[in-house]
PDB file of C-alpha atoms in Angstrom:
ATOM      1  CA  UNK A   1    -118.780 136.643  34.372  1.00  0.00           C
ATOM      2  CA  UNK A   2    -115.410 136.874  36.094  1.00  0.00           C
ATOM      3  CA  UNK A   3    -111.838 137.713  35.123  1.00  0.00           C
ATOM      4  CA  UNK A   4    -109.386 134.828  34.786  1.00  0.00           C
ATOM      5  CA  UNK A   5    -106.387 134.853  37.116  1.00  0.00           C
ATOM      6  CA  UNK A   6    -104.022 134.737  34.121  1.00  0.00           C
ATOM      7  CA  UNK A   7    -105.151 138.241  33.243  1.00  0.00           C
ATOM      8  CA  UNK A   8    -104.498 140.061  36.511  1.00  0.00           C
ATOM      9  CA  UNK A   9    -100.862 140.981  35.771  1.00  0.00           C
ATOM     10  CA  UNK A  10    -101.537 141.983  32.148  1.00  0.00           C
ATOM     11  CA  UNK A  11    -104.589 144.067  33.033  1.00  0.00           C
ATOM     12  CA  UNK A  12    -102.713 145.835  35.831  1.00  0.00           C
ATOM     13  CA  UNK A  13     -99.759 146.616  33.551  1.00  0.00           C
ATOM     14  CA  UNK A  14    -102.008 147.949  30.773  1.00  0.00           C
ATOM     15  CA  UNK A  15    -103.908 150.106  33.266  1.00  0.00           C
ATOM     16  CA  UNK A  16    -100.651 151.567  34.615  1.00  0.00           C
ATOM     17  CA  UNK A  17     -99.256 152.323  31.151  1.00  0.00           C
ATOM     18  CA  UNK A  18    -102.503 153.937  29.986  1.00  0.00           C
ATOM     19  CA  UNK A  19    -102.715 155.992  33.184  1.00  0.00           C
ATOM     20  CA  UNK A  20     -99.167 157.308  32.630  1.00  0.00           C
ATOM     21  CA  UNK A  21     -99.893 158.109  28.985  1.00  0.00           C
ATOM     22  CA  UNK A  22    -103.089 159.957  29.833  1.00  0.00           C
ATOM     23  CA  UNK A  23    -101.392 161.802  32.672  1.00  0.00           C
ATOM     24  CA  UNK A  24     -98.646 162.976  30.339  1.00  0.00           C
ATOM     25  CA  UNK A  25    -101.114 164.007  27.644  1.00  0.00           C
ATOM     26  CA  UNK A  26    -103.250 165.999  30.089  1.00  0.00           C
ATOM     27  CA  UNK A  27    -100.139 167.625  31.573  1.00  0.00           C
ATOM     28  CA  UNK A  28     -98.577 168.679  28.272  1.00  0.00           C
ATOM     29  CA  UNK A  29    -101.642 169.068  26.047  1.00  0.00           C
ATOM     30  CA  UNK A  30    -104.368 169.866  28.568  1.00  0.00           C
ATOM     31  CA  UNK A  31    -105.188 173.073  26.722  1.00  0.00           C
ATOM     32  CA  UNK A  32    -106.258 171.049  23.648  1.00  0.00           C
ATOM     33  CA  UNK A  33    -109.417 169.192  24.752  1.00  0.00           C
ATOM     34  CA  UNK A  34    -109.878 167.427  21.404  1.00  0.00           C
ATOM     35  CA  UNK A  35    -106.543 165.650  21.848  1.00  0.00           C
ATOM     36  CA  UNK A  36    -106.883 164.806  25.540  1.00  0.00           C
ATOM     37  CA  UNK A  37    -110.407 163.424  25.222  1.00  0.00           C
ATOM     38  CA  UNK A  38    -109.519 161.443  22.101  1.00  0.00           C
ATOM     39  CA  UNK A  39    -106.629 159.787  23.956  1.00  0.00           C
ATOM     40  CA  UNK A  40    -108.862 159.135  26.970  1.00  0.00           C
ATOM     41  CA  UNK A  41    -111.618 157.519  24.895  1.00  0.00           C
ATOM     42  CA  UNK A  42    -109.095 155.383  22.989  1.00  0.00           C
ATOM     43  CA  UNK A  43    -107.524 154.314  26.297  1.00  0.00           C
ATOM     44  CA  UNK A  44    -110.867 153.259  27.778  1.00  0.00           C
ATOM     45  CA  UNK A  45    -111.821 151.254  24.689  1.00  0.00           C
ATOM     46  CA  UNK A  46    -108.404 149.593  24.540  1.00  0.00           C
ATOM     47  CA  UNK A  47    -108.476 148.765  28.259  1.00  0.00           C
ATOM     48  CA  UNK A  48    -111.924 147.154  27.977  1.00  0.00           C
ATOM     49  CA  UNK A  49    -110.699 145.193  24.947  1.00  0.00           C
ATOM     50  CA  UNK A  50    -107.781 143.808  26.985  1.00  0.00           C
ATOM     51  CA  UNK A  51    -110.085 142.949  29.892  1.00  0.00           C
ATOM     52  CA  UNK A  52    -112.371 141.059  27.488  1.00  0.00           C
ATOM     53  CA  UNK A  53    -109.475 138.735  26.581  1.00  0.00           C
ATOM     54  CA  UNK A  54    -109.534 137.331  30.099  1.00  0.00           C
ATOM     55  CA  UNK A  55    -113.276 137.047  30.700  1.00  0.00           C
ATOM     56  CA  UNK A  56    -114.738 133.795  31.988  1.00  0.00           C
ATOM     57  CA  UNK A  57    -118.493 133.788  31.349  1.00  0.00           C
ATOM     58  CA  UNK A  58    -120.869 131.756  33.514  1.00  0.00           C
ATOM     59  CA  UNK A  59    -122.137 128.712  31.609  1.00  0.00           C
ATOM     60  CA  UNK A  60    -124.110 125.505  31.918  1.00  0.00           C
ATOM     61  CA  UNK A  61    -121.652 122.771  30.896  1.00  0.00           C
ATOM     62  CA  UNK A  62    -122.393 119.685  28.810  1.00  0.00           C
ATOM     63  CA  UNK A  63    -121.172 116.339  30.186  1.00  0.00           C
ATOM     64  CA  UNK A  64    -121.104 112.720  29.058  1.00  0.00           C
ATOM     65  CA  UNK A  65    -118.741 109.763  29.491  1.00  0.00           C
ATOM     66  CA  UNK A  66    -118.546 109.078  25.756  1.00  0.00           C
ATOM     67  CA  UNK A  67    -118.766 112.707  24.638  1.00  0.00           C
ATOM     68  CA  UNK A  68    -115.863 114.898  23.549  1.00  0.00           C
ATOM     69  CA  UNK A  69    -116.722 118.455  24.551  1.00  0.00           C
ATOM     70  CA  UNK A  70    -115.172 121.479  22.886  1.00  0.00           C
ATOM     71  CA  UNK A  71    -112.059 122.583  24.816  1.00  0.00           C
ATOM     72  CA  UNK A  72    -112.446 126.207  23.724  1.00  0.00           C
ATOM     73  CA  UNK A  73    -114.569 128.832  22.036  1.00  0.00           C
ATOM     74  CA  UNK A  74    -113.964 129.363  18.348  1.00  0.00           C
ATOM     75  CA  UNK A  75    -114.653 128.061  14.862  1.00  0.00           C
ATOM     76  CA  UNK A  76    -114.007 124.576  13.473  1.00  0.00           C
ATOM     77  CA  UNK A  77    -111.406 124.936  10.711  1.00  0.00           C
ATOM     78  CA  UNK A  78    -110.190 121.344  10.193  1.00  0.00           C
ATOM     79  CA  UNK A  79    -111.894 117.945  10.190  1.00  0.00           C
ATOM     80  CA  UNK A  80    -109.676 115.332   8.571  1.00  0.00           C
ATOM     81  CA  UNK A  81    -107.844 112.056   9.012  1.00  0.00           C
ATOM     82  CA  UNK A  82    -104.127 112.617   9.682  1.00  0.00           C
ATOM     83  CA  UNK A  83    -101.036 110.874  11.012  1.00  0.00           C
ATOM     84  CA  UNK A  84    -100.349 111.959  14.609  1.00  0.00           C
ATOM     85  CA  UNK A  85     -96.558 111.654  15.201  1.00  0.00           C
ATOM     86  CA  UNK A  86     -96.102 112.737  18.822  1.00  0.00           C
ATOM     87  CA  UNK A  87     -98.000 110.258  20.965  1.00  0.00           C
ATOM     88  CA  UNK A  88    -100.231 107.858  19.029  1.00  0.00           C
ATOM     89  CA  UNK A  89     -97.894 107.503  16.037  1.00  0.00           C
ATOM     90  CA  UNK A  90    -100.757 106.346  13.863  1.00  0.00           C
ATOM     91  CA  UNK A  91    -103.742 107.775  12.028  1.00  0.00           C
ATOM     92  CA  UNK A  92    -106.244 109.825  14.012  1.00  0.00           C
ATOM     93  CA  UNK A  93    -109.197 112.051  13.278  1.00  0.00           C
ATOM     94  CA  UNK A  94    -108.165 115.681  13.727  1.00  0.00           C
ATOM     95  CA  UNK A  95    -110.637 118.408  14.648  1.00  0.00           C
ATOM     96  CA  UNK A  96    -109.132 121.898  14.921  1.00  0.00           C
ATOM     97  CA  UNK A  97    -110.748 124.949  16.490  1.00  0.00           C
ATOM     98  CA  UNK A  98    -109.484 128.452  15.695  1.00  0.00           C
ATOM     99  CA  UNK A  99    -109.741 131.008  18.517  1.00  0.00           C
ATOM    100  CA  UNK A 100    -109.966 134.637  17.410  1.00  0.00           C
ATOM    101  CA  UNK A 101    -108.866 137.509  19.690  1.00  0.00           C
ATOM    102  CA  UNK A 102    -112.555 138.118  20.460  1.00  0.00           C
ATOM    103  CA  UNK A 103    -113.149 134.593  21.807  1.00  0.00           C
ATOM    104  CA  UNK A 104    -113.001 133.411  25.411  1.00  0.00           C
ATOM    105  CA  UNK A 105    -109.476 132.028  25.863  1.00  0.00           C
ATOM    106  CA  UNK A 106    -109.926 129.486  28.660  1.00  0.00           C
ATOM    107  CA  UNK A 107    -109.172 125.902  27.567  1.00  0.00           C
ATOM    108  CA  UNK A 108    -111.083 123.011  29.156  1.00  0.00           C
ATOM    109  CA  UNK A 109    -110.691 119.240  29.381  1.00  0.00           C
ATOM    110  CA  UNK A 110    -112.609 117.602  26.523  1.00  0.00           C
ATOM    111  CA  UNK A 111    -113.156 114.376  28.509  1.00  0.00           C
ATOM    112  CA  UNK A 112    -112.713 113.050  32.044  1.00  0.00           C
ATOM    113  CA  UNK A 113    -109.960 110.569  32.836  1.00  0.00           C
ATOM    114  CA  UNK A 114    -106.264 110.157  33.588  1.00  0.00           C
ATOM    115  CA  UNK A 115    -103.641 112.479  32.116  1.00  0.00           C
ATOM    116  CA  UNK A 116    -101.252 110.280  30.138  1.00  0.00           C
ATOM    117  CA  UNK A 117     -99.129 113.056  28.612  1.00  0.00           C
ATOM    118  CA  UNK A 118     -98.484 116.743  29.266  1.00  0.00           C
ATOM    119  CA  UNK A 119     -95.685 118.033  27.078  1.00  0.00           C
ATOM    120  CA  UNK A 120     -94.607 121.551  26.134  1.00  0.00           C
ATOM    121  CA  UNK A 121     -92.770 122.249  22.851  1.00  0.00           C
ATOM    122  CA  UNK A 122     -91.043 125.503  21.954  1.00  0.00           C
ATOM    123  CA  UNK A 123     -91.501 126.545  18.348  1.00  0.00           C
ATOM    124  CA  UNK A 124     -92.373 129.157  15.756  1.00  0.00           C
ATOM    125  CA  UNK A 125     -95.275 131.616  15.682  1.00  0.00           C
ATOM    126  CA  UNK A 126     -96.861 130.960  12.313  1.00  0.00           C
ATOM    127  CA  UNK A 127    -100.430 132.166  11.881  1.00  0.00           C
ATOM    128  CA  UNK A 128    -102.735 129.687  13.607  1.00  0.00           C
ATOM    129  CA  UNK A 129    -104.443 128.526  10.405  1.00  0.00           C
ATOM    130  CA  UNK A 130    -101.158 127.615   8.731  1.00  0.00           C
ATOM    131  CA  UNK A 131    -101.063 123.830   8.020  1.00  0.00           C
ATOM    132  CA  UNK A 132     -97.665 123.483   9.743  1.00  0.00           C
ATOM    133  CA  UNK A 133     -98.665 125.351  12.918  1.00  0.00           C
ATOM    134  CA  UNK A 134     -99.755 122.083  14.553  1.00  0.00           C
ATOM    135  CA  UNK A 135     -96.225 120.651  14.397  1.00  0.00           C
ATOM    136  CA  UNK A 136     -93.918 123.695  14.153  1.00  0.00           C
ATOM    137  CA  UNK A 137     -95.444 126.364  16.406  1.00  0.00           C
ATOM    138  CA  UNK A 138     -95.046 126.706  20.152  1.00  0.00           C
ATOM    139  CA  UNK A 139     -97.508 124.192  21.550  1.00  0.00           C
ATOM    140  CA  UNK A 140     -98.530 122.077  24.528  1.00  0.00           C
ATOM    141  CA  UNK A 141     -99.942 118.578  24.078  1.00  0.00           C
ATOM    142  CA  UNK A 142    -102.001 116.704  26.633  1.00  0.00           C
ATOM    143  CA  UNK A 143    -103.516 113.238  26.418  1.00  0.00           C
ATOM    144  CA  UNK A 144    -106.439 112.187  28.601  1.00  0.00           C
ATOM    145  CA  UNK A 145    -107.615 108.581  28.663  1.00  0.00           C
ATOM    146  CA  UNK A 146    -110.631 106.757  30.060  1.00  0.00           C
ATOM    147  CA  UNK A 147    -112.547 103.537  29.364  1.00  0.00           C
ATOM    148  CA  UNK A 148    -113.803 104.932  26.047  1.00  0.00           C
ATOM    149  CA  UNK A 149    -110.349 105.745  24.688  1.00  0.00           C
ATOM    150  CA  UNK A 150    -107.683 108.436  24.620  1.00  0.00           C
ATOM    151  CA  UNK A 151    -107.964 111.990  23.315  1.00  0.00           C
ATOM    152  CA  UNK A 152    -105.026 114.273  22.540  1.00  0.00           C
ATOM    153  CA  UNK A 153    -105.629 118.023  22.840  1.00  0.00           C
ATOM    154  CA  UNK A 154    -102.928 120.363  21.571  1.00  0.00           C
ATOM    155  CA  UNK A 155    -102.815 124.063  22.465  1.00  0.00           C
ATOM    156  CA  UNK A 156    -101.073 125.976  19.671  1.00  0.00           C
ATOM    157  CA  UNK A 157     -99.687 129.498  19.816  1.00  0.00           C
ATOM    158  CA  UNK A 158    -100.120 131.800  16.831  1.00  0.00           C
ATOM    159  CA  UNK A 159     -98.766 135.067  15.494  1.00  0.00           C
ATOM    160  CA  UNK A 160    -100.295 137.041  18.390  1.00  0.00           C
ATOM    161  CA  UNK A 161    -100.649 134.383  21.082  1.00  0.00           C
ATOM    162  CA  UNK A 162     -97.209 133.868  22.605  1.00  0.00           C
ATOM    163  CA  UNK A 163     -98.024 132.500  25.996  1.00  0.00           C
ATOM    164  CA  UNK A 164     -99.521 129.058  26.523  1.00  0.00           C
ATOM    165  CA  UNK A 165    -100.478 128.054  30.056  1.00  0.00           C
ATOM    166  CA  UNK A 166    -101.283 124.447  30.945  1.00  0.00           C
ATOM    167  CA  UNK A 167    -102.196 123.151  34.385  1.00  0.00           C
ATOM    168  CA  UNK A 168    -102.118 119.377  33.822  1.00  0.00           C
ATOM    169  CA  UNK A 169     -99.462 116.889  34.899  1.00  0.00           C
ATOM    170  CA  UNK A 170     -99.104 113.192  33.974  1.00  0.00           C
ATOM    171  CA  UNK A 171    -101.008 110.938  36.364  1.00  0.00           C
ATOM    172  CA  UNK A 172    -103.591 113.532  37.359  1.00  0.00           C
ATOM    173  CA  UNK A 173    -107.256 112.513  37.445  1.00  0.00           C
ATOM    174  CA  UNK A 174    -109.262 115.265  35.757  1.00  0.00           C
ATOM    175  CA  UNK A 175    -112.905 115.998  35.095  1.00  0.00           C
ATOM    176  CA  UNK A 176    -114.514 117.021  31.850  1.00  0.00           C
ATOM    177  CA  UNK A 177    -114.807 120.824  31.443  1.00  0.00           C
ATOM    178  CA  UNK A 178    -112.366 121.660  34.241  1.00  0.00           C
ATOM    179  CA  UNK A 179    -109.708 124.174  33.224  1.00  0.00           C
ATOM    180  CA  UNK A 180    -106.918 122.605  31.201  1.00  0.00           C
ATOM    181  CA  UNK A 181    -105.094 125.860  30.565  1.00  0.00           C
ATOM    182  CA  UNK A 182    -105.176 129.237  28.861  1.00  0.00           C
ATOM    183  CA  UNK A 183    -103.833 130.702  25.621  1.00  0.00           C
ATOM    184  CA  UNK A 184    -103.335 134.448  25.875  1.00  0.00           C
ATOM    185  CA  UNK A 185    -104.838 136.393  22.968  1.00  0.00           C
ATOM    186  CA  UNK A 186    -106.292 133.414  21.148  1.00  0.00           C
ATOM    187  CA  UNK A 187    -104.916 130.863  18.702  1.00  0.00           C
ATOM    188  CA  UNK A 188    -105.925 127.271  18.069  1.00  0.00           C
ATOM    189  CA  UNK A 189    -106.642 123.939  19.764  1.00  0.00           C
ATOM    190  CA  UNK A 190    -106.361 120.623  17.909  1.00  0.00           C
ATOM    191  CA  UNK A 191    -108.136 117.448  19.006  1.00  0.00           C
ATOM    192  CA  UNK A 192    -106.965 113.996  17.882  1.00  0.00           C
ATOM    193  CA  UNK A 193    -109.663 111.342  18.188  1.00  0.00           C
ATOM    194  CA  UNK A 194    -109.773 107.578  17.516  1.00  0.00           C
ATOM    195  CA  UNK A 195    -110.688 106.619  13.943  1.00  0.00           C
ATOM    196  CA  UNK A 196    -114.363 105.802  13.714  1.00  0.00           C
ATOM    197  CA  UNK A 197    -115.323 108.533  16.153  1.00  0.00           C
ATOM    198  CA  UNK A 198    -118.642 110.159  15.268  1.00  0.00           C
ATOM    199  CA  UNK A 199    -117.945 113.843  14.726  1.00  0.00           C
ATOM    200  CA  UNK A 200    -120.977 115.995  15.537  1.00  0.00           C
ATOM    201  CA  UNK A 201    -119.741 119.368  14.246  1.00  0.00           C
ATOM    202  CA  UNK A 202    -119.123 120.740  10.768  1.00  0.00           C
ATOM    203  CA  UNK A 203    -116.467 122.908   9.174  1.00  0.00           C
ATOM    204  CA  UNK A 204    -116.938 126.624   9.901  1.00  0.00           C
ATOM    205  CA  UNK A 205    -119.264 125.848  12.817  1.00  0.00           C
ATOM    206  CA  UNK A 206    -118.925 128.152  15.813  1.00  0.00           C
ATOM    207  CA  UNK A 207    -118.426 126.199  19.044  1.00  0.00           C
ATOM    208  CA  UNK A 208    -118.355 127.038  22.755  1.00  0.00           C
ATOM    209  CA  UNK A 209    -115.926 125.595  25.264  1.00  0.00           C
ATOM    210  CA  UNK A 210    -117.568 123.312  27.790  1.00  0.00           C
ATOM    211  CA  UNK A 211    -120.862 123.259  25.893  1.00  0.00           C
ATOM    212  CA  UNK A 212    -120.592 122.099  22.277  1.00  0.00           C
ATOM    213  CA  UNK A 213    -120.324 118.350  21.672  1.00  0.00           C
ATOM    214  CA  UNK A 214    -117.470 117.823  19.209  1.00  0.00           C
ATOM    215  CA  UNK A 215    -117.756 114.050  18.897  1.00  0.00           C
ATOM    216  CA  UNK A 216    -119.060 110.812  20.353  1.00  0.00           C
ATOM    217  CA  UNK A 217    -116.506 108.085  21.016  1.00  0.00           C
TER     218      UNK A 217
END
């Protein structure tokens, strides 16, 4: 396991703030061990919790030209046919994955191919499971296409996640499971697949980014 580069600044800031708090507590309340040790233990637990947000575990990745691999860790919360208004402007099969604060937050390319779209949208911060979060929240949409078709992946910010990072640009050639981006402190990723795609997951199923096969095109 390693720590993602997106976490270095946050982890350093949290460490500094906790160090100052503990220093002040020990200076002013050092004669009350119950208080100082309680603050110290809380600080250690909180620091480790923040570090866990940015972990990148070592994994064996699943690959396949006609496979759509999960772009993130989380739980499948939506599988339905919807109208996709941003890029396809027609009906698509939507599969949505909710990322809790405890999940790994790296987002990966679901397929290999050419990046056709990479578009950021400012927006609201509704809870990630809200039906309108896909179209009204802060979000970043990318479309990757290959000989099997095009897949739209949309990173969506939630009530806690307020920083979406995306590394893709239109025209780039990308490989399946390479890093697409990062959503700090969890949220949701939507996939929009061609109608007729064979979905291989079920509602409420827990999936792992880079490993779980979401669908076969």
